[in-house]
Amino acid sequence: QAPPPNKGRGQGRGGRGHHHQNQYDYPPDDELDNTPLVKSSNCWKPSKDNSVMAKLEKQVKGILNKMTKEKFDKLSLQMCDIPILSYEMLTLVIKMVYEKAISEPSFSDMYANLCYRLSQMVKKGTFIKIIESDEDPLAESGAEIVDYEPSGSVSYRWSNDVSTSDAEVVGPFDEEKECIDAALSGEDIDRIKREDMELTLHRLLIKRGTFIKIMHSAATGKYYTVYFPVSKSDECGQQLSLEIFTSEIEAQSHATKMNTFKRSLLNKCEDEFNKQDIYTDWKVEKKEYEKNKAKMEKKERNEKEEELEFRRMKIKKQMLGNIKFIGELYKLGMLKEKIMRFCVHSLLKLEEYDGGLRSKSGEDDDMDEEDHEALCNLFKTIGKTIDNPKAQPYMRIYFGKMSTLSNDQTLSSRYRFMYADLIEMRTKGWKLRREVETAKTLDEIRKDAERDERKAQMESQQGGYGGRGGGRGGGGRGRGGYDRDGGGRGGRGRGGYDNRDRDDRYDNRGGGRGGGGGYDNRGGGRGGDNRGYDSRGGSNRDGGRGGGGGYDRGYQSNRGPPPMSSARAPPVVNKILPPAAAGGARPGAGGGGQVFDADKLKLRANNMRQEWITDPNEKELLMSIDEVLASPDASKIIVQTNLDYAADCKEAELEKIIKMIVALYKNRRVAISDIEVAMTDIVEFIDSFACDNPRIFDYVGDMFTYFANVNALTVDWLCNTTSKVADEGCKPKVIDGAMKSLKKAFGDRAVQSCFGGVSERSAMEKVLGTAKFQELAAAYL
């Protein structure tokens, strides 16, 4: 479009005040060339980069951007399934993962696990190619190449980046021999554009000092070749091993060793760690700025200071992220201890001297602020792993210098305290003083939220944090809450929760005369109004005479009887004894707990199982079930729901689920009858379960072994229940599964003790028949 015509005075933009003439002398409109633009044949057009490397980069970046701990298993499998066709592709994957890990240090453990999985999958690179050669493996580098006769020896090299994506090729040829002859002819043969032709690698060889790559087209059946002198391989971008090997196996072994994911990752770690020299460059530039600062203007000084600070923060983030990631890789065994010692020596400015270590001396060998922080973060990550007996001579030197630094008044108090915390952490077995917030999965977040909700519900149900009760002769009510000191003599206080001690130990050294019970009511003086589980009276540790003594470490009436010993159940030695009382002691029901319907109980049961599988915390488990025991048939539904799930679960989950039920039984939260009912349903219909889970007989055997070992099930129960199975062929499999599991867990003697008695043999023969029973007896008894 032509520019606007010249405007006169007062007609410019803004009207008034435009007194100058237009500086441009535009021609009239009729003299302008208004010919429309025409597109040329070679005009620029935007296009996508569809090269192999571009596709790989896009794919890896997409997976890494979606990577979370929740989706780690799924996405890491996708990453491992990406075909690595060249060493260049391998290094690109490592580079992208490494940069992502450094930029997100809170997820460094996740990316370290990703590298570990990739190292397992890429142990043998499919991109390694062995090249047949006629070179002399004993000849020195640069020696004249000898053209061996066919009867002469054959040598080998290897390459890790042979591709078939050459833009230009020589051909086509009908036979492979024609390709070799063309390469060795010495003639300048015209090359053709490959374009969209699909070619696959057919053969690689080095002959008379010429590298020859022969490719084949499946579509046309023709052969194509690319060749060049071996001496120009670097110019042509073709990697070749420097060593020449006498056997193909030797060449393959060396190539595999030099091109593993682990070795490539190690090279990347070394390169990134050595990039700390960029901080040295920054310090030089900072000193130069300090010298010339007085000559600069204020604006220029501010801009320079902002730039230097921005670069310093960027370098610091990169350095700390790199140290964190290297530490996580070491914990997984990806890096050797020797490499970690090198990192520590670099940060502490130590050097080897006469078989020992000493501090470096020199202006540039002083520790920077970033070195102090990086060193402390590194030891927090790897301290527990690297502090082993073999490393004690090094550790004494490291922590001797750290102790000196922690008392160095010239050092910032922040770093002195960091060293002091690190020294204290080591003395306590590398346990952190406070929990470090890390990235969590959605299940972990949900679990934390439910835990907070449970605590809030417990506090609200008990009326919040109640008072300490009345004093001597006082009439304070102090109801609600759990206070360690409970009610005083004459008070109505029913115990309380002392918020000063949040380790969930309800230690109510409670009330004297008239004092209420509560958790661990060690009191209960004269005339005590004990609200604990056991109200049989009698004196206790702190109790006065005649008090209705509370239950030591007791539970509310809706929480059932006290837990059994948490000690591990003894292994079966002689015989699994029948329970002391049929049905076992039922947990208490009722009370002030919330009542749930069957559907909500099943939902709670599933949540308990998921939490237990993620984190088998018995204390949390008991708190969860105590909230629902006021509901009708709560324990029965919880056991039934979880054992039904266990009958068709993954093998890794089975043992955890059984141990959860055992923990509930040992802590008197579920009864024998609950376990018997759930197990009876599984055994009676085991033929139906077998359609979906062929290993159901082994599963039932494991369940029986665990439950029998805590006296929840007996051999008599097993025989009686097995007799109800409709499919006769399944009956021997049930008994066999139980015997096999028992033998695996406790040995032959336990099987003979449990199933070898007269009554047990008679019961099994009655259920199985003489022939089947004799087969099992011959195998196990």
PDB file of C-alpha atoms in Angstrom, residues 449-575:
ATOM      1  CA  ALA A 449      -5.988 -35.185  55.144  1.00  0.00           C
ATOM      2  CA  GLU A 450      -7.841 -38.158  56.608  1.00  0.00           C
ATOM      3  CA  ARG A 451      -5.418 -38.292  59.536  1.00  0.00           C
ATOM      4  CA  ASP A 452      -6.023 -34.618  60.294  1.00  0.00           C
ATOM      5  CA  GLU A 453      -9.763 -35.176  59.988  1.00  0.00           C
ATOM      6  CA  ARG A 454      -9.642 -38.086  62.439  1.00  0.00           C
ATOM      7  CA  LYS A 455      -7.757 -36.014  65.003  1.00  0.00           C
ATOM      8  CA  ALA A 456     -10.269 -33.205  64.636  1.00  0.00           C
ATOM      9  CA  GLN A 457     -13.173 -35.632  65.090  1.00  0.00           C
ATOM     10  CA  MET A 458     -11.626 -37.160  68.206  1.00  0.00           C
ATOM     11  CA  GLU A 459     -11.082 -33.743  69.717  1.00  0.00           C
ATOM     12  CA  SER A 460     -14.617 -32.613  68.890  1.00  0.00           C
ATOM     13  CA  GLN A 461     -16.167 -35.823  70.271  1.00  0.00           C
ATOM     14  CA  GLN A 462     -14.366 -35.318  73.562  1.00  0.00           C
ATOM     15  CA  GLY A 463     -15.359 -31.691  73.837  1.00  0.00           C
ATOM     16  CA  GLY A 464     -12.086 -30.177  72.791  1.00  0.00           C
ATOM     17  CA  TYR A 465      -9.247 -29.682  75.192  1.00  0.00           C
ATOM     18  CA  GLY A 466     -10.914 -29.967  78.580  1.00  0.00           C
ATOM     19  CA  GLY A 467      -9.807 -28.471  81.839  1.00  0.00           C
ATOM     20  CA  ARG A 468      -7.660 -30.265  84.324  1.00  0.00           C
ATOM     21  CA  GLY A 469     -10.593 -31.010  86.567  1.00  0.00           C
ATOM     22  CA  GLY A 470     -11.274 -29.641  89.977  1.00  0.00           C
ATOM     23  CA  GLY A 471      -8.514 -29.187  92.450  1.00  0.00           C
ATOM     24  CA  ARG A 472      -8.493 -30.540  95.963  1.00  0.00           C
ATOM     25  CA  GLY A 473     -12.030 -30.073  97.141  1.00  0.00           C
ATOM     26  CA  GLY A 474     -12.793 -27.988  94.075  1.00  0.00           C
ATOM     27  CA  GLY A 475     -15.903 -28.354  92.039  1.00  0.00           C
ATOM     28  CA  GLY A 476     -14.428 -27.775  88.615  1.00  0.00           C
ATOM     29  CA  ARG A 477     -16.166 -29.976  86.060  1.00  0.00           C
ATOM     30  CA  GLY A 478     -13.367 -30.246  83.529  1.00  0.00           C
ATOM     31  CA  ARG A 479     -15.470 -32.488  81.277  1.00  0.00           C
ATOM     32  CA  GLY A 480     -14.300 -33.348  77.853  1.00  0.00           C
ATOM     33  CA  GLY A 481     -10.869 -33.589  76.480  1.00  0.00           C
ATOM     34  CA  TYR A 482      -8.119 -35.755  77.833  1.00  0.00           C
ATOM     35  CA  ASP A 483      -5.854 -34.132  80.390  1.00  0.00           C
ATOM     36  CA  ARG A 484      -2.937 -36.055  81.789  1.00  0.00           C
ATOM     37  CA  ASP A 485      -3.581 -34.871  85.303  1.00  0.00           C
ATOM     38  CA  GLY A 486      -7.238 -35.804  85.220  1.00  0.00           C
ATOM     39  CA  GLY A 487      -9.678 -34.684  87.862  1.00  0.00           C
ATOM     40  CA  GLY A 488      -8.432 -33.663  91.247  1.00  0.00           C
ATOM     41  CA  ARG A 489      -9.907 -34.941  94.439  1.00  0.00           C
ATOM     42  CA  GLY A 490     -13.513 -33.933  94.555  1.00  0.00           C
ATOM     43  CA  GLY A 491     -13.553 -32.863  90.914  1.00  0.00           C
ATOM     44  CA  ARG A 492     -15.712 -34.250  88.133  1.00  0.00           C
ATOM     45  CA  GLY A 493     -12.869 -34.182  85.609  1.00  0.00           C
ATOM     46  CA  ARG A 494     -13.000 -37.222  83.344  1.00  0.00           C
ATOM     47  CA  GLY A 495      -9.462 -37.115  82.271  1.00  0.00           C
ATOM     48  CA  GLY A 496      -8.258 -34.971  79.460  1.00  0.00           C
ATOM     49  CA  TYR A 497      -5.899 -34.653  76.586  1.00  0.00           C
ATOM     50  CA  ASP A 498      -2.837 -32.644  77.467  1.00  0.00           C
ATOM     51  CA  ASN A 499      -1.961 -30.834  74.265  1.00  0.00           C
ATOM     52  CA  ARG A 500       1.595 -30.412  75.466  1.00  0.00           C
ATOM     53  CA  ASP A 501       2.428 -34.026  74.695  1.00  0.00           C
ATOM     54  CA  ARG A 502       1.229 -34.861  71.207  1.00  0.00           C
ATOM     55  CA  ASP A 503       2.811 -38.285  70.840  1.00  0.00           C
ATOM     56  CA  ASP A 504      -0.658 -39.884  71.238  1.00  0.00           C
ATOM     57  CA  ARG A 505       0.140 -41.461  74.575  1.00  0.00           C
ATOM     58  CA  TYR A 506      -2.950 -40.974  76.659  1.00  0.00           C
ATOM     59  CA  ASP A 507      -1.377 -40.935  80.096  1.00  0.00           C
ATOM     60  CA  ASN A 508      -4.075 -39.917  82.523  1.00  0.00           C
ATOM     61  CA  ARG A 509      -2.527 -40.041  85.946  1.00  0.00           C
ATOM     62  CA  GLY A 510      -6.031 -39.189  86.936  1.00  0.00           C
ATOM     63  CA  GLY A 511      -8.320 -38.332  89.456  1.00  0.00           C
ATOM     64  CA  GLY A 512      -8.190 -38.877  93.053  1.00  0.00           C
ATOM     65  CA  ARG A 513     -11.392 -39.083  95.004  1.00  0.00           C
ATOM     66  CA  GLY A 514     -14.215 -38.688  92.532  1.00  0.00           C
ATOM     67  CA  GLY A 515     -11.850 -38.397  89.577  1.00  0.00           C
ATOM     68  CA  GLY A 516     -13.007 -39.708  86.212  1.00  0.00           C
ATOM     69  CA  GLY A 517     -11.363 -42.522  84.294  1.00  0.00           C
ATOM     70  CA  GLY A 518     -10.136 -41.719  80.815  1.00  0.00           C
ATOM     71  CA  TYR A 519      -7.182 -43.145  78.936  1.00  0.00           C
ATOM     72  CA  ASP A 520      -4.564 -44.840  81.135  1.00  0.00           C
ATOM     73  CA  ASN A 521      -6.390 -43.915  84.293  1.00  0.00           C
ATOM     74  CA  ARG A 522      -3.675 -44.619  86.752  1.00  0.00           C
ATOM     75  CA  GLY A 523      -5.618 -42.864  89.428  1.00  0.00           C
ATOM     76  CA  GLY A 524      -9.038 -43.544  90.654  1.00  0.00           C
ATOM     77  CA  GLY A 525      -9.071 -42.630  94.286  1.00  0.00           C
ATOM     78  CA  ARG A 526     -11.771 -43.216  96.807  1.00  0.00           C
ATOM     79  CA  GLY A 527     -15.145 -43.466  95.170  1.00  0.00           C
ATOM     80  CA  GLY A 528     -13.725 -42.906  91.697  1.00  0.00           C
ATOM     81  CA  ASP A 529     -16.241 -42.688  88.847  1.00  0.00           C
ATOM     82  CA  ASN A 530     -14.188 -44.837  86.528  1.00  0.00           C
ATOM     83  CA  ARG A 531     -15.267 -44.687  82.909  1.00  0.00           C
ATOM     84  CA  GLY A 532     -12.513 -46.940  81.555  1.00  0.00           C
ATOM     85  CA  TYR A 533     -12.932 -50.353  80.015  1.00  0.00           C
ATOM     86  CA  ASP A 534     -12.241 -52.481  83.091  1.00  0.00           C
ATOM     87  CA  SER A 535     -14.264 -51.396  86.123  1.00  0.00           C
ATOM     88  CA  ARG A 536     -13.411 -54.272  88.383  1.00  0.00           C
ATOM     89  CA  GLY A 537     -11.998 -51.882  90.931  1.00  0.00           C
ATOM     90  CA  GLY A 538      -8.995 -52.484  93.054  1.00  0.00           C
ATOM     91  CA  SER A 539      -6.001 -50.321  93.520  1.00  0.00           C
ATOM     92  CA  ASN A 540      -3.496 -49.548  90.791  1.00  0.00           C
ATOM     93  CA  ARG A 541      -0.208 -47.721  90.514  1.00  0.00           C
ATOM     94  CA  ASP A 542      -1.373 -44.340  91.692  1.00  0.00           C
ATOM     95  CA  GLY A 543      -4.828 -45.236  92.883  1.00  0.00           C
ATOM     96  CA  GLY A 544      -6.247 -44.596  96.256  1.00  0.00           C
ATOM     97  CA  ARG A 545      -7.979 -47.253  98.212  1.00  0.00           C
ATOM     98  CA  GLY A 546     -11.345 -48.479  97.121  1.00  0.00           C
ATOM     99  CA  GLY A 547     -11.150 -46.691  93.770  1.00  0.00           C
ATOM    100  CA  GLY A 548     -12.833 -48.073  90.687  1.00  0.00           C
ATOM    101  CA  GLY A 549      -9.455 -48.429  89.071  1.00  0.00           C
ATOM    102  CA  GLY A 550      -9.199 -47.494  85.396  1.00  0.00           C
ATOM    103  CA  TYR A 551      -7.522 -49.659  82.784  1.00  0.00           C
ATOM    104  CA  ASP A 552      -3.820 -49.007  82.368  1.00  0.00           C
ATOM    105  CA  ARG A 553      -3.361 -47.629  78.865  1.00  0.00           C
ATOM    106  CA  GLY A 554      -7.024 -48.386  78.614  1.00  0.00           C
ATOM    107  CA  TYR A 555      -9.481 -47.569  75.878  1.00  0.00           C
ATOM    108  CA  GLN A 556     -12.934 -46.092  75.986  1.00  0.00           C
ATOM    109  CA  SER A 557     -15.765 -48.551  76.215  1.00  0.00           C
ATOM    110  CA  ASN A 558     -16.351 -48.260  72.484  1.00  0.00           C
ATOM    111  CA  ARG A 559     -12.730 -49.124  71.781  1.00  0.00           C
ATOM    112  CA  GLY A 560     -12.798 -52.649  73.145  1.00  0.00           C
ATOM    113  CA  PRO A 561     -10.440 -54.384  75.535  1.00  0.00           C
ATOM    114  CA  PRO A 562      -6.787 -53.484  75.824  1.00  0.00           C
ATOM    115  CA  PRO A 563      -4.462 -54.503  72.997  1.00  0.00           C
ATOM    116  CA  MET A 564      -2.534 -57.720  73.263  1.00  0.00           C
ATOM    117  CA  SER A 565       1.219 -57.647  73.328  1.00  0.00           C
ATOM    118  CA  SER A 566       2.696 -56.162  70.166  1.00  0.00           C
ATOM    119  CA  ALA A 567       5.500 -58.723  70.240  1.00  0.00           C
ATOM    120  CA  ARG A 568       5.734 -60.881  67.152  1.00  0.00           C
ATOM    121  CA  ALA A 569       3.824 -64.156  67.362  1.00  0.00           C
ATOM    122  CA  PRO A 570       6.189 -67.085  67.960  1.00  0.00           C
ATOM    123  CA  PRO A 571       6.697 -69.436  65.036  1.00  0.00           C
ATOM    124  CA  VAL A 572       4.897 -72.758  65.036  1.00  0.00           C
ATOM    125  CA  VAL A 573       7.071 -75.332  66.788  1.00  0.00           C
ATOM    126  CA  ASN A 574       4.951 -78.215  67.978  1.00  0.00           C
ATOM    127  CA  LYS A 575       1.357 -77.559  67.115  1.00  0.00           C
TER     128      LYS A 575
END
